[in-house]
Coordinates of C-alpha atoms in Angstrom, one line a residue:
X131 CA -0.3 -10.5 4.6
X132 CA 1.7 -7.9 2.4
X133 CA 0.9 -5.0 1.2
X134 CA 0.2 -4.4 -2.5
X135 CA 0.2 -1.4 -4.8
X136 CA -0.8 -0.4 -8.3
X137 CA 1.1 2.0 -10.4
X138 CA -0.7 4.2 -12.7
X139 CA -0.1 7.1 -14.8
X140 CA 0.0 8.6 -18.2
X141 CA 3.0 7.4 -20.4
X142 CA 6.0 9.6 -19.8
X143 CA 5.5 10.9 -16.4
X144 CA 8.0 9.0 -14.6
X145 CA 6.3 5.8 -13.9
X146 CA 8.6 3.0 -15.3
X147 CA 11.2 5.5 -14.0
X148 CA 10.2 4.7 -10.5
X149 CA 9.2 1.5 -10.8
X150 CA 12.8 0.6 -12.2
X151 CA 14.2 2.1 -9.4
X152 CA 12.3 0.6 -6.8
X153 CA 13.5 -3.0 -8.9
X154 CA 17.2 -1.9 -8.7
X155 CA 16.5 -0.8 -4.6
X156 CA 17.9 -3.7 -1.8
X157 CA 16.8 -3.3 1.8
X158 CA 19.8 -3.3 4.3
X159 CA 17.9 -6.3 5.5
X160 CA 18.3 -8.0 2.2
X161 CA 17.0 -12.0 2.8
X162 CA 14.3 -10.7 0.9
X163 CA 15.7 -8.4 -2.3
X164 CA 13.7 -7.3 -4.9
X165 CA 12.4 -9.7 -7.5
X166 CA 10.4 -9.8 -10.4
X167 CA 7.2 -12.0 -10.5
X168 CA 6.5 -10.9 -14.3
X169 CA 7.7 -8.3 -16.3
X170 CA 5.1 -5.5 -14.3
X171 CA 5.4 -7.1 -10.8
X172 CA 8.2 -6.6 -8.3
X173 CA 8.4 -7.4 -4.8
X174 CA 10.5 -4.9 -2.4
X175 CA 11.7 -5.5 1.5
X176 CA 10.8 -3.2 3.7
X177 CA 13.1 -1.4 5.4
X178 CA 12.9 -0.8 8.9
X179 CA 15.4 -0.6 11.2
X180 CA 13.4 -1.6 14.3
X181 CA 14.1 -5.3 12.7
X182 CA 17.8 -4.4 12.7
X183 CA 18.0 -3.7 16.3
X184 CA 16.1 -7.4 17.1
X185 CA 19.1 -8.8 14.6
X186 CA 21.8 -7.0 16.3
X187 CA 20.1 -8.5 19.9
X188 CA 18.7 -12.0 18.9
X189 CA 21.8 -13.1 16.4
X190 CA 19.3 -15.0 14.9
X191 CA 19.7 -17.9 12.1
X192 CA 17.8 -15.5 9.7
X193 CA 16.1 -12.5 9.0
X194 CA 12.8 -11.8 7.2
X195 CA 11.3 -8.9 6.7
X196 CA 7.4 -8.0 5.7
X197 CA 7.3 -6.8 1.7
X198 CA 5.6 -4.7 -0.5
X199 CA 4.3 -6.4 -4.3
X200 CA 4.4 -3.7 -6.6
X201 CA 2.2 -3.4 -10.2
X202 CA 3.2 -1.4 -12.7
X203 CA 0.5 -0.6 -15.6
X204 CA 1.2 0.1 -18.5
X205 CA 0.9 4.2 -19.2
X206 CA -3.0 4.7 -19.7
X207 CA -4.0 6.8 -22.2
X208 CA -7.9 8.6 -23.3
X209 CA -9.9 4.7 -24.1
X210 CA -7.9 2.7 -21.6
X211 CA -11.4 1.3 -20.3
X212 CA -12.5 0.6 -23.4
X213 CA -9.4 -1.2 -24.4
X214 CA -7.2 1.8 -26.4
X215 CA -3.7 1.0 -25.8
X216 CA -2.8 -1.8 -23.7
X217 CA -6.2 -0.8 -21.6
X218 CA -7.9 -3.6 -20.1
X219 CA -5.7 -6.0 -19.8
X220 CA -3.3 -3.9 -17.4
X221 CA -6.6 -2.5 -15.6
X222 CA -7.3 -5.4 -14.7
X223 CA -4.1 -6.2 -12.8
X224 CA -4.8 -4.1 -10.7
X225 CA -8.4 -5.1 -9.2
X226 CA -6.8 -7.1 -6.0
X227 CA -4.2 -4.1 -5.1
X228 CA -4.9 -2.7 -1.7
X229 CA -3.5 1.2 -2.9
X230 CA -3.1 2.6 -6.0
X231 CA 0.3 4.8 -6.4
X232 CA -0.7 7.3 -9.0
X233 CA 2.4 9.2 -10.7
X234 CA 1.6 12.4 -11.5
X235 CA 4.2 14.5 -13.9
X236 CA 5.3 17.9 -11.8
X237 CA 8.2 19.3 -14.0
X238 CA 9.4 20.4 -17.5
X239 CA 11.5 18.4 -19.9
X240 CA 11.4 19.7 -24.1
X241 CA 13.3 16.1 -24.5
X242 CA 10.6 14.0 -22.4
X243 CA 7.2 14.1 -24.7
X244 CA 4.0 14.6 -23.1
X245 CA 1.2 12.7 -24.2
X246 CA -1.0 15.7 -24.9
X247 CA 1.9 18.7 -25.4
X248 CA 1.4 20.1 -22.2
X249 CA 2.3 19.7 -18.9
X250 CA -1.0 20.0 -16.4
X251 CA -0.8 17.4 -13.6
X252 CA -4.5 18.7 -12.7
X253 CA -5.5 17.6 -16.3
X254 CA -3.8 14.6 -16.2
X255 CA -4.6 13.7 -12.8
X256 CA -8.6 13.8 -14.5
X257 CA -7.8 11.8 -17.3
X258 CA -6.7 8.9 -15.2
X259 CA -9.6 9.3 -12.9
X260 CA -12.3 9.3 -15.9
X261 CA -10.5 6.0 -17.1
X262 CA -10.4 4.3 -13.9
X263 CA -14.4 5.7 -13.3
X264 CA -15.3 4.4 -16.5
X265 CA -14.2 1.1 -15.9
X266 CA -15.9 0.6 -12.7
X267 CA -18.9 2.2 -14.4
X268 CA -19.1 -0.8 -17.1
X269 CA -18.9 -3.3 -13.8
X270 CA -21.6 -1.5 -11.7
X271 CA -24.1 -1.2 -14.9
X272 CA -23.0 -5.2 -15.0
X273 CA -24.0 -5.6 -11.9
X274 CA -27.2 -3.5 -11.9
X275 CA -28.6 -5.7 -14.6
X276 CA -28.1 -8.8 -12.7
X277 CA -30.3 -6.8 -9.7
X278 CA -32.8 -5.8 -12.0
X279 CA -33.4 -9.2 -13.1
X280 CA -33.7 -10.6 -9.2
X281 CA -35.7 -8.3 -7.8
X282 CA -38.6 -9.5 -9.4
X283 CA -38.5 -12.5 -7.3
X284 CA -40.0 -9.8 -4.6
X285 CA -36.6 -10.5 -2.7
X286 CA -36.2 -7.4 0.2
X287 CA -32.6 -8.0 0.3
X288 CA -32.0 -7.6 -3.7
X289 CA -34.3 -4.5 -3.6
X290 CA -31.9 -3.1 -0.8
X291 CA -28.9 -4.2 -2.4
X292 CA -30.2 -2.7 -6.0
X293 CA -30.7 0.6 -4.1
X294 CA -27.3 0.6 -2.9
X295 CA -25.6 -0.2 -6.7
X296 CA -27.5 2.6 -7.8
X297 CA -26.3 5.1 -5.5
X298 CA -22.6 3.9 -6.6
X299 CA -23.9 4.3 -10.3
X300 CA -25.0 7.9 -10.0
X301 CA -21.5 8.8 -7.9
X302 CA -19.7 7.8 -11.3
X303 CA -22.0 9.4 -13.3
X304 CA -21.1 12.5 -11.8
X305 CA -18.0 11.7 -12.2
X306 CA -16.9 11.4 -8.6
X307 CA -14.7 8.6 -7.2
X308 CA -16.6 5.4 -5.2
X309 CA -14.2 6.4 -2.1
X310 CA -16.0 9.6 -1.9
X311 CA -19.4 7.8 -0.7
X312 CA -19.6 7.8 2.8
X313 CA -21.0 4.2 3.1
X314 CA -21.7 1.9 5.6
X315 CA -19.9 -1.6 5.8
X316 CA -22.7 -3.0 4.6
X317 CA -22.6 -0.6 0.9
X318 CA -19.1 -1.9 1.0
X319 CA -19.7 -5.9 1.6
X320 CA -22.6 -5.2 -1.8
X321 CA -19.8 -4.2 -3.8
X322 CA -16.5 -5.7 -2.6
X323 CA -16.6 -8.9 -4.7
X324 CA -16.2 -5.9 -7.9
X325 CA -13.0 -4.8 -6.8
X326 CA -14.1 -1.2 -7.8
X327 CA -10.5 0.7 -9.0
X328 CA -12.0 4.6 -7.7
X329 CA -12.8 2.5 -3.9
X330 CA -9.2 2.1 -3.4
X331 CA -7.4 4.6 -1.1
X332 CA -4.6 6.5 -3.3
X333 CA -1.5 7.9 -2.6
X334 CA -0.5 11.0 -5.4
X335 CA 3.5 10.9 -6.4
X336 CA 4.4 14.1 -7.5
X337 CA 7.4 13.3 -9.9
X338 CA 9.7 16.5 -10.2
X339 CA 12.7 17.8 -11.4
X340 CA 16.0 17.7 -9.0
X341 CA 15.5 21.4 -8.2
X342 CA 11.8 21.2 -7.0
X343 CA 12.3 17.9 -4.5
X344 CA 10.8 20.3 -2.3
X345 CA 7.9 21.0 -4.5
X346 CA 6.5 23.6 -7.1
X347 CA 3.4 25.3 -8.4
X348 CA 2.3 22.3 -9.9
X349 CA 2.9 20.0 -6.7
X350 CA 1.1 22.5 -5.0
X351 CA -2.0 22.4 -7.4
X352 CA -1.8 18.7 -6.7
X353 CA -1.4 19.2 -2.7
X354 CA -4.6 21.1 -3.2
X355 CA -6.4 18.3 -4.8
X356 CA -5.2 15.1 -2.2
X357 CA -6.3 17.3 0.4
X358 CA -9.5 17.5 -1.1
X359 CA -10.0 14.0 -1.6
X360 CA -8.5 13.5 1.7
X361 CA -6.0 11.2 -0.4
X362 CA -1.9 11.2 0.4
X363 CA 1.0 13.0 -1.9
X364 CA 4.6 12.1 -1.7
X365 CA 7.0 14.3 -3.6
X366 CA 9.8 12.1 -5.3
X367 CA 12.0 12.8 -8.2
X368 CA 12.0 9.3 -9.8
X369 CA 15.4 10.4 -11.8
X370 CA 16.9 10.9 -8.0
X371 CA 15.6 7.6 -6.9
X372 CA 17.0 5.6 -9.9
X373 CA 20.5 6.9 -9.0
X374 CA 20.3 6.3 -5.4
X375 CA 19.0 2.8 -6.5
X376 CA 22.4 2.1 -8.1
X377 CA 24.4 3.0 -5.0
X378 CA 25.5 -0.1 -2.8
X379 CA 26.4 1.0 0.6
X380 CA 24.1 2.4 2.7
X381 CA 27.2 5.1 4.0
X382 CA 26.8 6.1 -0.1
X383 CA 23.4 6.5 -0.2
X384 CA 23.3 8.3 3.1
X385 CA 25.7 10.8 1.9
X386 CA 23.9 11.1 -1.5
X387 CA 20.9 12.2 0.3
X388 CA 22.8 14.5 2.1
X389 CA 23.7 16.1 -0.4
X390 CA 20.4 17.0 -2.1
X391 CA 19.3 17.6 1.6
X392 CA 16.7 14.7 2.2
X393 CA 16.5 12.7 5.4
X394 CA 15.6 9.5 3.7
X395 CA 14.7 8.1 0.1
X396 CA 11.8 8.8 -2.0
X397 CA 10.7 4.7 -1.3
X398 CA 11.1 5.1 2.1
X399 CA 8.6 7.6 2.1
X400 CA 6.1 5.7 -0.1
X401 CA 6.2 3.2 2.1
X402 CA 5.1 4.6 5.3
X403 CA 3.0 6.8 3.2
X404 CA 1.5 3.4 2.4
X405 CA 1.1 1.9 6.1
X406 CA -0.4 5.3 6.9
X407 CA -2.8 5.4 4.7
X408 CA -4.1 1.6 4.8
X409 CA -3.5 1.8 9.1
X410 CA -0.8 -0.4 8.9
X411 CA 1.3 -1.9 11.7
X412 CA 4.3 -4.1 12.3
X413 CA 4.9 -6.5 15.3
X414 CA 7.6 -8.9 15.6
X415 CA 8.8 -12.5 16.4
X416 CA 12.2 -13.5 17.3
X417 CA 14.3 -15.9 18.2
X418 CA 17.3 -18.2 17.9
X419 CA 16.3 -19.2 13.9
X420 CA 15.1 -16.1 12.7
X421 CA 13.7 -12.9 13.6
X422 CA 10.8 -11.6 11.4
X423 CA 8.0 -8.7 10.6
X424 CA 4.6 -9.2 10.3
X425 CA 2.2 -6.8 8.6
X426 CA -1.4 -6.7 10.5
X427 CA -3.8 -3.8 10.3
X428 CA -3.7 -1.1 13.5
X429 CA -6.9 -2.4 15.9
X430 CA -6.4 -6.3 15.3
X431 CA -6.4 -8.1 18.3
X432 CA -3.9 -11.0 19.1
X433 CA -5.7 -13.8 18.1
X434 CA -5.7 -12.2 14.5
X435 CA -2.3 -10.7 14.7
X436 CA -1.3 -15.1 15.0
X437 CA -3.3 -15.7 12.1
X438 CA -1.2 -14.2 9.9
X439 CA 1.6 -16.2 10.5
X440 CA -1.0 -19.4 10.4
X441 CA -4.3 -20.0 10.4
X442 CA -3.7 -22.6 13.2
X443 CA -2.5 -19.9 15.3
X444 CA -5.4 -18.2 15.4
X445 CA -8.0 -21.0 15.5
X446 CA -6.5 -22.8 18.5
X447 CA -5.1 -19.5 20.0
X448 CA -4.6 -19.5 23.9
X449 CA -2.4 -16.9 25.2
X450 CA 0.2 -14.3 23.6
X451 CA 3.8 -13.6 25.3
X452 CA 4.3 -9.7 24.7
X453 CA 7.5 -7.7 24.9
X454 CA 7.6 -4.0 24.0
X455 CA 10.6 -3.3 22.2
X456 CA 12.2 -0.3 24.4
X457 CA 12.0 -3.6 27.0
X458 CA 13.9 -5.3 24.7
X459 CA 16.2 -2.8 24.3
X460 CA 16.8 -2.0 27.7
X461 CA 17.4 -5.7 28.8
X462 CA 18.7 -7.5 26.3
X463 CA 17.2 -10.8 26.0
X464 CA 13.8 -12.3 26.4
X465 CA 14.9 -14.0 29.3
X466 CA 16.0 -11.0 30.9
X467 CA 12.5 -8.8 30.3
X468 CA 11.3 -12.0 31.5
X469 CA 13.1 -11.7 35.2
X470 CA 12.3 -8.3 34.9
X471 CA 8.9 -8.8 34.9
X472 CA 8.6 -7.1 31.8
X473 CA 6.9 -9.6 29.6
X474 CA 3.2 -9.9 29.5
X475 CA 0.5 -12.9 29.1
X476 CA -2.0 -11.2 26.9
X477 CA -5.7 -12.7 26.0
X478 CA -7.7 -13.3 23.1
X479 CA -9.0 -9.0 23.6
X480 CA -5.3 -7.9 23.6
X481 CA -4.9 -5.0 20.7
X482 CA -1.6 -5.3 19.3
X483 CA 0.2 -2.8 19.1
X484 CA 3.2 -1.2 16.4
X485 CA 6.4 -3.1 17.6
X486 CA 5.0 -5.5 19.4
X487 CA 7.2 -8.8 19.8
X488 CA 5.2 -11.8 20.5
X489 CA 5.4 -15.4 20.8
X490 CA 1.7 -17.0 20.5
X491 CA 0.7 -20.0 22.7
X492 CA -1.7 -22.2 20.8
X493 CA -3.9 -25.9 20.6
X494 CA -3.0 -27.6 17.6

């Protein structure tokens, strides 16, 4: 599995700013780089330098880290759900995204235009939220019709179902956002198939100016707001990240961030922002042909965990060979956490954990 975001925002707040940048960015682990799928899709490497230590132990063949698929929509505008602009069509590329990355303009520019003449990231932050409501609206009134029709039949479970759509209709109705409901899995598994755009966990980038990377009045507004919403808010300043995009060594971009004082780059940040907020994890495999990441969810158990590399793996699953990586680190080779007694035979209940490196025994 990999992680996938959608990228929305009003036109000229940034977006295809940091989306460019991200399309321009190379992992030091580059087997991977950055491509782009179609014009508004880009996949990025993840860095993550717990796969560089393995590399620099294993000498492996190859390297391959896990990735992140980016979307970029087109800037929404007032109508998007009902098709003004470029609307629908780019909504809808963004049903299947597991987190939306909403760009949110924090700084003054006379030369960059805004949309409505002000700058209001509170505003704007509602504009996108109406749009994105009133599209899941149209599917949930969709989808109560179908209900209404059924539940003549006398069926129990379409009355109970009905009764749950409802509840998600009068959320958007007042305009609240589906992740607000505190639902049960079973709300969820009613709806899931409708890809609802306001059920999708979000993380807030404040764009800014270089001389609020550390924020401003209106990031704080917008703090305010996430916190609320018990959402996530990054802070970048795309125009920062599109520079330190162009820079090829990672000495270079080290010393550029440095300089503005920032410990690590604007993606960087999105991206564990991202694993955060989804409860993301990364275990390992390595050995002589490559050394590799795997992205699971935090809480899977190993059988899962080999699923993801095949579906075999996990159907004829018998036993997983575990080494944590300070092991690793503090003998060298498998062979020699093996002597030391430091590699374990998990079962079928064994909870992965982050940094995990495992070899799966399986029946084919």
């Amino acid at each position: 599995m990999s992680l996938k975001c959608g990228i929305v925002g009003l036109p000229n707040v940034g977006k295809s700013t940091l989306f460019n940048s991200l399309s321009s960015a190379r992992a030091e682990a580059a087997n991977f780089p950055f491509c782009t799928i179609e014009p508004n899709i880009g996949i990025i490497t993840v860095p993550d330098e717990r796969l560089d230590i393995l590399t620099a132990l294993v000498k492996p063949e190859k390297t391959i880290p896990t990735v992140i698929e980016f979307v970029d929509i087109a800037g929404l505008v007032k109508g998007a759900s009902k098709g003004e602009g470029l609307g629908n069509k780019f909504l809808a590329n963004i049903r299947e995204v597991d987190a939306i990355l909403h760009v949110v303009r924090c700084f003054e520019d006379p030369n960059v235009v805004h949309v409505d003449g002000r700058v209001d990231p509170v505003k704007d932050k509602e504009i996108i939220d109406i749009e994105l409501q009133l599209k899941d609206l149209d599917s949930i009134e969709k989808r109560i019709q179908r209900l209404q029709k059924s539940v003549k039949s006398g069926d129990p479970q379409i009355k109970k179902e009905l009764a749950i759509v409802e509840k998600y209709l009068r959320t958007l109705e007042e305009g609240k956002n589906i992740r607000s409901i505190d639902s049960t899995e079973l709300d969820r598994s009613v709806v899931e198939d409708l890809y609802l755009l306001t059920d999708k966990p979000v993380i807030y980038v404040a764009n800014v100016d270089e001389s609020s990377i550390n924020g401003n009045e209106m990031t704080k507004k917008l703090e305010a707001i996430a916190k609320a919403e018990n959402a996530e808010l990054v802070i970048v300043c795309a125009a920062l990240e599109a520079q330190i995009a162009e820079l090829e060594s990672v000495e270079e971009k080290a010393e550029f961030l440095q300089e503005y004082g920032l410990k690590e780059s604007g993606l960087n940040r999105l991206i564990k922002t991202s694993y955060h907020l989804l409860d993301l994890i990364t275990y390992f495999t390595a050995g002589p042909k490559e050394v590799r990441a795997w992205t699971i969810h935090r809480g899977w158990k190993a059988p899962q965990a080999a699923g993801v590399i095949h579906s075999d793996f996990e159907k004829g699953f018998i036993k997983a060979e575990v080494i944590k990586l300070e092991n690793y680190l503090t003998y060298k080779t498998e062979q020699a956490c093996k002597e030391a007694g430091k590699l374990a035979i998990e079962g079928k209940e064994y909870v992965v954990q982050d940094g995990d490196i495992m070899h799966f025994r399986f029946n084919v």
